[in-house]
Tab-separated table of C-alpha atoms and ligand atoms in Angstrom:
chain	number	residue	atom	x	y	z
F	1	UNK	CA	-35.792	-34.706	-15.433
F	2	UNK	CA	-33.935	-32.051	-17.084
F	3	UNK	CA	-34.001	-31.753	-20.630
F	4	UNK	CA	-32.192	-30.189	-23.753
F	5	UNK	CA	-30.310	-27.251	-23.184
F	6	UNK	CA	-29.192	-28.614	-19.869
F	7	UNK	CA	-25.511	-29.569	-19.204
F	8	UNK	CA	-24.455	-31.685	-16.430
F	9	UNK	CA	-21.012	-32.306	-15.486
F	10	UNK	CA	-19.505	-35.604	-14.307
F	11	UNK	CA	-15.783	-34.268	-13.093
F	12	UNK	CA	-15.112	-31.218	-11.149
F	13	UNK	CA	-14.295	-28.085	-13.469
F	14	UNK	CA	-12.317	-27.160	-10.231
F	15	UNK	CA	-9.800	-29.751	-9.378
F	16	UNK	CA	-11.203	-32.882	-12.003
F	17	UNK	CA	-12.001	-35.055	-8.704
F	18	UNK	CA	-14.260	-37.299	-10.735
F	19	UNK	CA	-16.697	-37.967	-7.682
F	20	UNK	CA	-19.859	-35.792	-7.418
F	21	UNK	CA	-21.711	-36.592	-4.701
F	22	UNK	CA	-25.355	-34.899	-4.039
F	23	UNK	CA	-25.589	-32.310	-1.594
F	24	UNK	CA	-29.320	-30.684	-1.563
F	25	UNK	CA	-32.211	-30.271	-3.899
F	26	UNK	CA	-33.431	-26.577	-3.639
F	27	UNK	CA	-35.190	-23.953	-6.324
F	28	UNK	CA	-34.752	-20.703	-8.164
F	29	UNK	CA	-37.209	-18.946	-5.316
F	30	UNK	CA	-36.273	-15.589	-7.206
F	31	UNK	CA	-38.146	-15.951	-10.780
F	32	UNK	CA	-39.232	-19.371	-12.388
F	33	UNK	CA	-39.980	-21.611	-9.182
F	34	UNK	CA	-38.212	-24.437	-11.093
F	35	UNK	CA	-36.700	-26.972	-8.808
F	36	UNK	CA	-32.685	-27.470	-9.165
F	37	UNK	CA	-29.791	-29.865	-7.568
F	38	UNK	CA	-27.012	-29.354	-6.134
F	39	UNK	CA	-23.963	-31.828	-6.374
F	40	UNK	CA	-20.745	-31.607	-4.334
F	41	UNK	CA	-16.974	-32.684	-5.270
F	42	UNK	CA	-15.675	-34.874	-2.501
F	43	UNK	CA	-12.103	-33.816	-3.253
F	44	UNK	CA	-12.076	-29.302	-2.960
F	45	UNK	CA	-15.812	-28.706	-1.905
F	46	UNK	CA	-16.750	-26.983	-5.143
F	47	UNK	CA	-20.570	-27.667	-5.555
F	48	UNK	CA	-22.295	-27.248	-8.773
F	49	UNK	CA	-26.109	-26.927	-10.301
F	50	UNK	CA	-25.801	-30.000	-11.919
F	51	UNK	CA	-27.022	-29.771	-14.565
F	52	UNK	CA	-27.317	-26.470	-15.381
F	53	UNK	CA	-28.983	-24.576	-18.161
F	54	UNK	CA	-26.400	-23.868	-20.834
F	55	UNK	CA	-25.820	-20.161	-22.545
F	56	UNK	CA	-28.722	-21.058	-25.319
F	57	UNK	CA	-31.269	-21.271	-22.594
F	58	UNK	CA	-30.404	-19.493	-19.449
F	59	UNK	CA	-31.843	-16.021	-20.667
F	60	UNK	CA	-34.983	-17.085	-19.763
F	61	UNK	CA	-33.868	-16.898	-16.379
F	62	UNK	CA	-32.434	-13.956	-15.914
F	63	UNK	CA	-35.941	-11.793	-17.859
F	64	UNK	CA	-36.410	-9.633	-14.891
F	65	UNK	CA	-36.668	-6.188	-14.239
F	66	UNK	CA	-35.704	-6.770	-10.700
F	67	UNK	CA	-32.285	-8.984	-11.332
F	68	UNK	CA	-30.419	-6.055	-12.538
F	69	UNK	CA	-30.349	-2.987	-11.019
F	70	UNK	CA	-32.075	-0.034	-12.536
F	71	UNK	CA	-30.767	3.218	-10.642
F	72	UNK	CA	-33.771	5.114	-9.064
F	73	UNK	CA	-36.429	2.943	-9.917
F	74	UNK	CA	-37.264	0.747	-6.708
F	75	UNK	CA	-38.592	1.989	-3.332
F	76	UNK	CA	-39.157	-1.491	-1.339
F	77	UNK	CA	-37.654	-1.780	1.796
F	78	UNK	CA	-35.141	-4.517	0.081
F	79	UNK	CA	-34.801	-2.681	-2.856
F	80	UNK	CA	-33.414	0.245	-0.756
F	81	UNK	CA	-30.997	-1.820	1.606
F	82	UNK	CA	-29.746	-3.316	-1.773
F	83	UNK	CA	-29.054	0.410	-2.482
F	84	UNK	CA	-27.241	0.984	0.528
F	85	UNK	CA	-25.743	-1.943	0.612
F	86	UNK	CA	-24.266	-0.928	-3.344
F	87	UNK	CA	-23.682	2.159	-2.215
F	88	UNK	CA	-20.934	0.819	0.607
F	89	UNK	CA	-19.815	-1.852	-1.213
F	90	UNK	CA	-18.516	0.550	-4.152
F	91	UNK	CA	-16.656	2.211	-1.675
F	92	UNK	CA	-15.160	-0.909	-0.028
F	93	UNK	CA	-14.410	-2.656	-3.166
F	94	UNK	CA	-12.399	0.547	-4.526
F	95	UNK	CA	-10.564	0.480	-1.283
F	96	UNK	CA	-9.698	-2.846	-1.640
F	97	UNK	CA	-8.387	-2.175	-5.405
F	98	UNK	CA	-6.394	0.789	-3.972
F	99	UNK	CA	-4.562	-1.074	-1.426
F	100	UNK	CA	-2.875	-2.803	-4.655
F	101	UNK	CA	-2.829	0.100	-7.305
F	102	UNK	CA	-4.102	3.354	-6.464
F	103	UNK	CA	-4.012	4.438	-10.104
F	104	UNK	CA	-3.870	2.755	-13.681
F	105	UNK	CA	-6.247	0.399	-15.707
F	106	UNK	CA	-9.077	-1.368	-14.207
F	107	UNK	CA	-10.965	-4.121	-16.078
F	108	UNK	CA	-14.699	-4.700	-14.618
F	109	UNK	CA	-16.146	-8.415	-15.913
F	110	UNK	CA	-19.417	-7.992	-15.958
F	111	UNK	CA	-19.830	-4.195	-14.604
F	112	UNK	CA	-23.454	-4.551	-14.927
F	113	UNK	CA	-24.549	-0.529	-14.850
F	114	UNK	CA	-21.327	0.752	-14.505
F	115	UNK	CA	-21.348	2.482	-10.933
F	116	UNK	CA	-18.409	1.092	-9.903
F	117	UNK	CA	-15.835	1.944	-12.689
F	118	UNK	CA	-17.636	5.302	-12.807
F	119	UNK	CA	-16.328	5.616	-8.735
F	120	UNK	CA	-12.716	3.862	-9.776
F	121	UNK	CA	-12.875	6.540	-13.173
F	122	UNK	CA	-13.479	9.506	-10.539
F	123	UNK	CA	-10.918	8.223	-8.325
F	124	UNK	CA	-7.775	8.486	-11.272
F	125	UNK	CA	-8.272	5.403	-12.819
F	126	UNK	CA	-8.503	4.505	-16.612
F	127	UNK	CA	-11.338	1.958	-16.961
F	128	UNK	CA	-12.769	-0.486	-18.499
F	129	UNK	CA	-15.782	-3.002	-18.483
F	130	UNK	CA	-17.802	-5.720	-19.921
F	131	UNK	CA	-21.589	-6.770	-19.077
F	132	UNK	CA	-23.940	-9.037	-21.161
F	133	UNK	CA	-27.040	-7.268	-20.181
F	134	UNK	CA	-28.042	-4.940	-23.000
F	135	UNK	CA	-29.966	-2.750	-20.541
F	136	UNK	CA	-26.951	-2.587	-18.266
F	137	UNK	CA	-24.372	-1.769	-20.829
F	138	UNK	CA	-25.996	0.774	-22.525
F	139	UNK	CA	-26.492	2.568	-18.968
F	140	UNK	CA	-22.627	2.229	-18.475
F	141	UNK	CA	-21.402	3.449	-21.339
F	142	UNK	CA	-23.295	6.818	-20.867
F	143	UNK	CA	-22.457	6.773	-17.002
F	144	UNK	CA	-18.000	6.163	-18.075
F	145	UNK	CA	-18.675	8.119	-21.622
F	146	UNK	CA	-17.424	5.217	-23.140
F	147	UNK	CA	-18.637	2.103	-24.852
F	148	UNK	CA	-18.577	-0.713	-22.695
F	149	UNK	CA	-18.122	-4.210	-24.849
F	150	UNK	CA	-19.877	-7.781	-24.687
F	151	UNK	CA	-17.808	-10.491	-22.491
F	152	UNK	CA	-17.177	-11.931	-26.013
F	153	UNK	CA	-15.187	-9.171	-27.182
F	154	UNK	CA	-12.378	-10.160	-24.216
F	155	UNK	CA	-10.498	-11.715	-26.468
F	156	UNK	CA	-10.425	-8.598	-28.789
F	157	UNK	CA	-8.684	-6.948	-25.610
F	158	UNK	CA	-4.346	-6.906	-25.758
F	159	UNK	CA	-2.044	-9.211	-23.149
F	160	UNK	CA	-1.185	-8.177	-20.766
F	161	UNK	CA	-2.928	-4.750	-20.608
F	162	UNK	CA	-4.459	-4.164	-16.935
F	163	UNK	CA	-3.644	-3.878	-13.339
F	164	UNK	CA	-6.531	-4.556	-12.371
F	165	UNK	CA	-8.904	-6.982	-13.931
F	166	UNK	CA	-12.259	-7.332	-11.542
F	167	UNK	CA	-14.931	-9.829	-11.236
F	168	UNK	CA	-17.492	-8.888	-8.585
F	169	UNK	CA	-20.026	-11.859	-8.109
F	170	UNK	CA	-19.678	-12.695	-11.992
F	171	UNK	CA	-17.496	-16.110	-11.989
F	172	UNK	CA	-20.214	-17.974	-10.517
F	173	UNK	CA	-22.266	-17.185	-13.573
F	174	UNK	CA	-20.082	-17.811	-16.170
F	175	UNK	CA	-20.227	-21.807	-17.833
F	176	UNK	CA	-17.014	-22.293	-18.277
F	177	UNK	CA	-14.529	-20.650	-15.289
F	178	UNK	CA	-11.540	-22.549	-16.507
F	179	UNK	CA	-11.365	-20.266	-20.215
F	180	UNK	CA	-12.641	-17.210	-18.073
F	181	UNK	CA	-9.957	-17.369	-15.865
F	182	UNK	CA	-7.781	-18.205	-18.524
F	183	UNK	CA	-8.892	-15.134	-20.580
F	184	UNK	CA	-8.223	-12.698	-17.381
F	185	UNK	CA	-4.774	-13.860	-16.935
F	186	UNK	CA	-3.567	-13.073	-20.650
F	187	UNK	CA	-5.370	-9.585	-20.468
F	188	UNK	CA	-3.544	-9.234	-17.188
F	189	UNK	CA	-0.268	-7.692	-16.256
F	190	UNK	CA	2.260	-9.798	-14.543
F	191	UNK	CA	2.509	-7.793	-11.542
F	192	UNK	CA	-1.356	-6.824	-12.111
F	193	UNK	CA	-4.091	-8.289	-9.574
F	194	UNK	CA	-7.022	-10.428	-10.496
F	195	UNK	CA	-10.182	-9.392	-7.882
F	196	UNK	CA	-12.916	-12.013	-7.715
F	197	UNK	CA	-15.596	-11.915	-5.395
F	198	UNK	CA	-18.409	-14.773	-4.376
F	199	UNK	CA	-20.875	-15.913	-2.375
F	200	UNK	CA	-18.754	-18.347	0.390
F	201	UNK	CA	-20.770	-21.513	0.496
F	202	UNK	CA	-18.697	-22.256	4.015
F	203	UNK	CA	-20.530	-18.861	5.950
F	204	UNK	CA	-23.210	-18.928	8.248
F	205	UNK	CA	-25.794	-17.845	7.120
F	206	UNK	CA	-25.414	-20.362	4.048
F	207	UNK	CA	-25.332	-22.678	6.767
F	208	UNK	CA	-28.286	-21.729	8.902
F	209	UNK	CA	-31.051	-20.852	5.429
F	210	UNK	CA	-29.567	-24.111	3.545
F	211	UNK	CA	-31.749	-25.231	0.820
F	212	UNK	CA	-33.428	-21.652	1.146
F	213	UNK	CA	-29.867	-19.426	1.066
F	214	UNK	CA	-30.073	-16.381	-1.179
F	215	UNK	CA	-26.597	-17.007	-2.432
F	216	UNK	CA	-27.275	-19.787	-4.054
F	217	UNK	CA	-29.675	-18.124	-7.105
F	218	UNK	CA	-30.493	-21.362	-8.875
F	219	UNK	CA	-30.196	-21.842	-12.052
F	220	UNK	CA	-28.223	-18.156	-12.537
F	221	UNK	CA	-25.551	-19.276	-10.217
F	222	UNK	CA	-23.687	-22.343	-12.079
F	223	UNK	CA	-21.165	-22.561	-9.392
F	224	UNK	CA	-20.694	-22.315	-5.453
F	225	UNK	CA	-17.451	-21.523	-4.595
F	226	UNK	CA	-15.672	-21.699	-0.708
F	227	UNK	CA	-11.945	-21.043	-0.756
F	228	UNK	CA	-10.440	-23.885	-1.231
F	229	UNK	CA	-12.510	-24.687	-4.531
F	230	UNK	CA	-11.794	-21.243	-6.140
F	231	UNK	CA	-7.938	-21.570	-5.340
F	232	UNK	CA	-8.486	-24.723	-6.623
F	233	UNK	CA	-9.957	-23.156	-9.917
F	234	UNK	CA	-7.381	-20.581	-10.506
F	235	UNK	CA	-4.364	-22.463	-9.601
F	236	UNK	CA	-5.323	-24.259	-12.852
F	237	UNK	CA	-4.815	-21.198	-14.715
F	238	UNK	CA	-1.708	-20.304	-12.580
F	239	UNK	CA	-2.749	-17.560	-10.294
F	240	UNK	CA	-2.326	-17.748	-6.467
F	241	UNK	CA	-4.185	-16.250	-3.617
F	242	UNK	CA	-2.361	-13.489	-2.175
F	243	UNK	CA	-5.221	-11.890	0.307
F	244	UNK	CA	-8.553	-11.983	0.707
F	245	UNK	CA	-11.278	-9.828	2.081
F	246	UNK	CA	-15.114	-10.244	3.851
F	247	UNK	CA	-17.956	-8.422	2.283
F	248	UNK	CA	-19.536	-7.097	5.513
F	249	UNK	CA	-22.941	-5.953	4.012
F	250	UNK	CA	-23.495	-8.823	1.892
F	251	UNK	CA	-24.781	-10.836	4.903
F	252	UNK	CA	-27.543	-8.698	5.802
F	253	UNK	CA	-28.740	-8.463	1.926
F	254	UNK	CA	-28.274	-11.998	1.628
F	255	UNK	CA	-29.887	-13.009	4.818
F	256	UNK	CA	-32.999	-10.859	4.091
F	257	UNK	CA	-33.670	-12.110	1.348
F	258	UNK	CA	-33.284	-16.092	2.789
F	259	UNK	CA	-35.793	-15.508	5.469
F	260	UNK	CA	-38.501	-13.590	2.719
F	261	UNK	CA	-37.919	-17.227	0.496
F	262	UNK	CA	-37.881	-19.267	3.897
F	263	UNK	CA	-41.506	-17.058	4.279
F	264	UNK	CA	-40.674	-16.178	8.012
F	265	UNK	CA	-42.653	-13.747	9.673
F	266	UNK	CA	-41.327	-10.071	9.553
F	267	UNK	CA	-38.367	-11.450	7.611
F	268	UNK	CA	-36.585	-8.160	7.259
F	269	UNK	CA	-35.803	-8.029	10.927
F	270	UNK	CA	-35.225	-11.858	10.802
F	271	UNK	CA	-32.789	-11.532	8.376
F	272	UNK	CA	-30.870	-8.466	9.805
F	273	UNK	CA	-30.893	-10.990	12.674
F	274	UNK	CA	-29.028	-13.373	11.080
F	275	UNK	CA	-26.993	-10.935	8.884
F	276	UNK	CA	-25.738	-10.093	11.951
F	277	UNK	CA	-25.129	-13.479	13.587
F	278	UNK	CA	-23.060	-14.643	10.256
F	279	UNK	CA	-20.934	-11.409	10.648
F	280	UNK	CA	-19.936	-11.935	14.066
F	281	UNK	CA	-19.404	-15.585	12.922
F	282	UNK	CA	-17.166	-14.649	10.734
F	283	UNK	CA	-15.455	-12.000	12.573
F	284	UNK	CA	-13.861	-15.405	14.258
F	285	UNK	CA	-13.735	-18.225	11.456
F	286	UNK	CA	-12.944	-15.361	8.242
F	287	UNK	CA	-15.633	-17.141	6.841
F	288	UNK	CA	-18.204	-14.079	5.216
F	289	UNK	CA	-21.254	-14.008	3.578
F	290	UNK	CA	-19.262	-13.047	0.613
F	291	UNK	CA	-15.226	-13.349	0.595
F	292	UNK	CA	-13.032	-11.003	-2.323
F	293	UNK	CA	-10.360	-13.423	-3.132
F	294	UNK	CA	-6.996	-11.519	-5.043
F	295	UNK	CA	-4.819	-13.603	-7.146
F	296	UNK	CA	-1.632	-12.773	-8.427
F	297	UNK	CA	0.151	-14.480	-11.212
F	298	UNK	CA	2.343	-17.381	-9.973
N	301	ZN	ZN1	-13.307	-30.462	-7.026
């Protein structure tokens, strides 16, 4: 039994369906070994860790050196794909951002060490961020030569001043998505975009590594998203999905790291195996590893 410090939730934060069924017991493989469940709503498909650890306690589970990145440190095999793997993702995200607005403000939500804006700043654009990591925002302010704020100092941040307001596999983190969301559509333009990426609990390889699926990071990850639960989401906050995107690279990161938790024999190849099987999955059903969903204000 979970105890204090836990929250558990008996209505959707999605779409308030009031059923929660339970849909698989798994554990946080990457740091305390602590077992975790996972409920799903009958009604969008949102599931949840339920309950989860609430903001007073869930440090403890992110005191890692290896949860957030620190540039040139690592040199395992994993460590380096996660490199590469960063290193293309930058490149796709900013394309992504350009195909809406090539130039003007950019707001990163959680910009963890800042590599991204710093691309987006040497690309024309004015930017922005906000991490919670101390580590990680200290690095980012040197790396943009400017200070990078808490997520609690949103709110100090004017309406409607962005075109851009980012959240690359942050919303899943974040207890309450409802205010978040809420939050990123004052700060937003009208005819700005609002960028979220997530781990797609409807892709391959989440089916095939099930209770063992990287993208799940219990207790870190409060919420699993697929698209119908995350349009649910925003549509309470009156944004609607305009496009959406697959994360190519995330499936071979992700998969990796399944089949090293699932303890399979030479599980980097394993993994690139199935990295590879969920991309040409989803090359068919649109259903990635990781999807980018952009919202516009209805
Ligand atoms: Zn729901």
């Amino acid at each position: 039994m979970k105890q204090q410090g836990f929250i558990t939730h008996n209505q959707c934060p999605a779409c308030g369906g009031s059923h929660l069924g339970s849909f698989l017991q798994t554990k946080d493989y990457f740091l305390s070994k602590e077992s975790f469940s996972l409920d799903r709503c009958d009604q969008c498909g949102l599931i949840l860790t339920n309950p989860f650890p609430a903001e007073q306690i869930i440090g403890r589970y992110y005191q890692s050196d290896d949860y957030f990145s620190h540039p040139g440190k690592k040199k395992s095999m994993l460590s380096s794909l996660y490199k590469t793997v960063r290193y293309f993702n930058i490149r796709r995200k900013f394309k992504i951002i350009k195909s809406w607005r090539g130039s003007g403000k950019v707001l990163d939500i959680g910009c963890g060490s800042g590599e991204f804006l710093a691309y987006c700043k040497e690309n024309g654009m004015e930017v922005s961020g906000l991490e919670p990591n101390d580590e990680a925002r200290d690095y980012a302010s040197r790396l943009l030569g400017k200070a990078v704020l808490r997520p609690d100092q949103l709110v100090s941040l004017p309406d409607k001043s962005f075109d851009v307001v980012s959240m690359w596999h942050v919303l899943e983190h974040v207890e309450d998505g409802r205010m978040q969301l809420k939050e990123l559509h004052r700060v937003l333009k009208d005819d700005g975009v609002a960028v979220i990426a997530l781990p797609n609990t409807a892709s391959a390889d989440c089916v095939y590594y099930r209770e063992f699926w990287a993208g799940w990071d219990l207790p870190r990850h409060l919420y699993h998203f697929n698209r119908n639960a995350i349009c649910q989401l925003a549509s309470t906050q009156g944004f609607h999905l305009v496009k959406e995107h697959g994360l190519f690279w995330d499936a071979f990161y992700i998969s990796m790291l399944s089949s090293r938790y699932q303890r399979k024999k030479f599980s980097f190849f394993a993994g690139l195996w199935q990295g590879l099987k969920s991309n040409v999955n989803a090359f068919g059903s649109k259903e990635y590893s990781s999807l980018v969903y952009v919202f516009k204000k209805t």
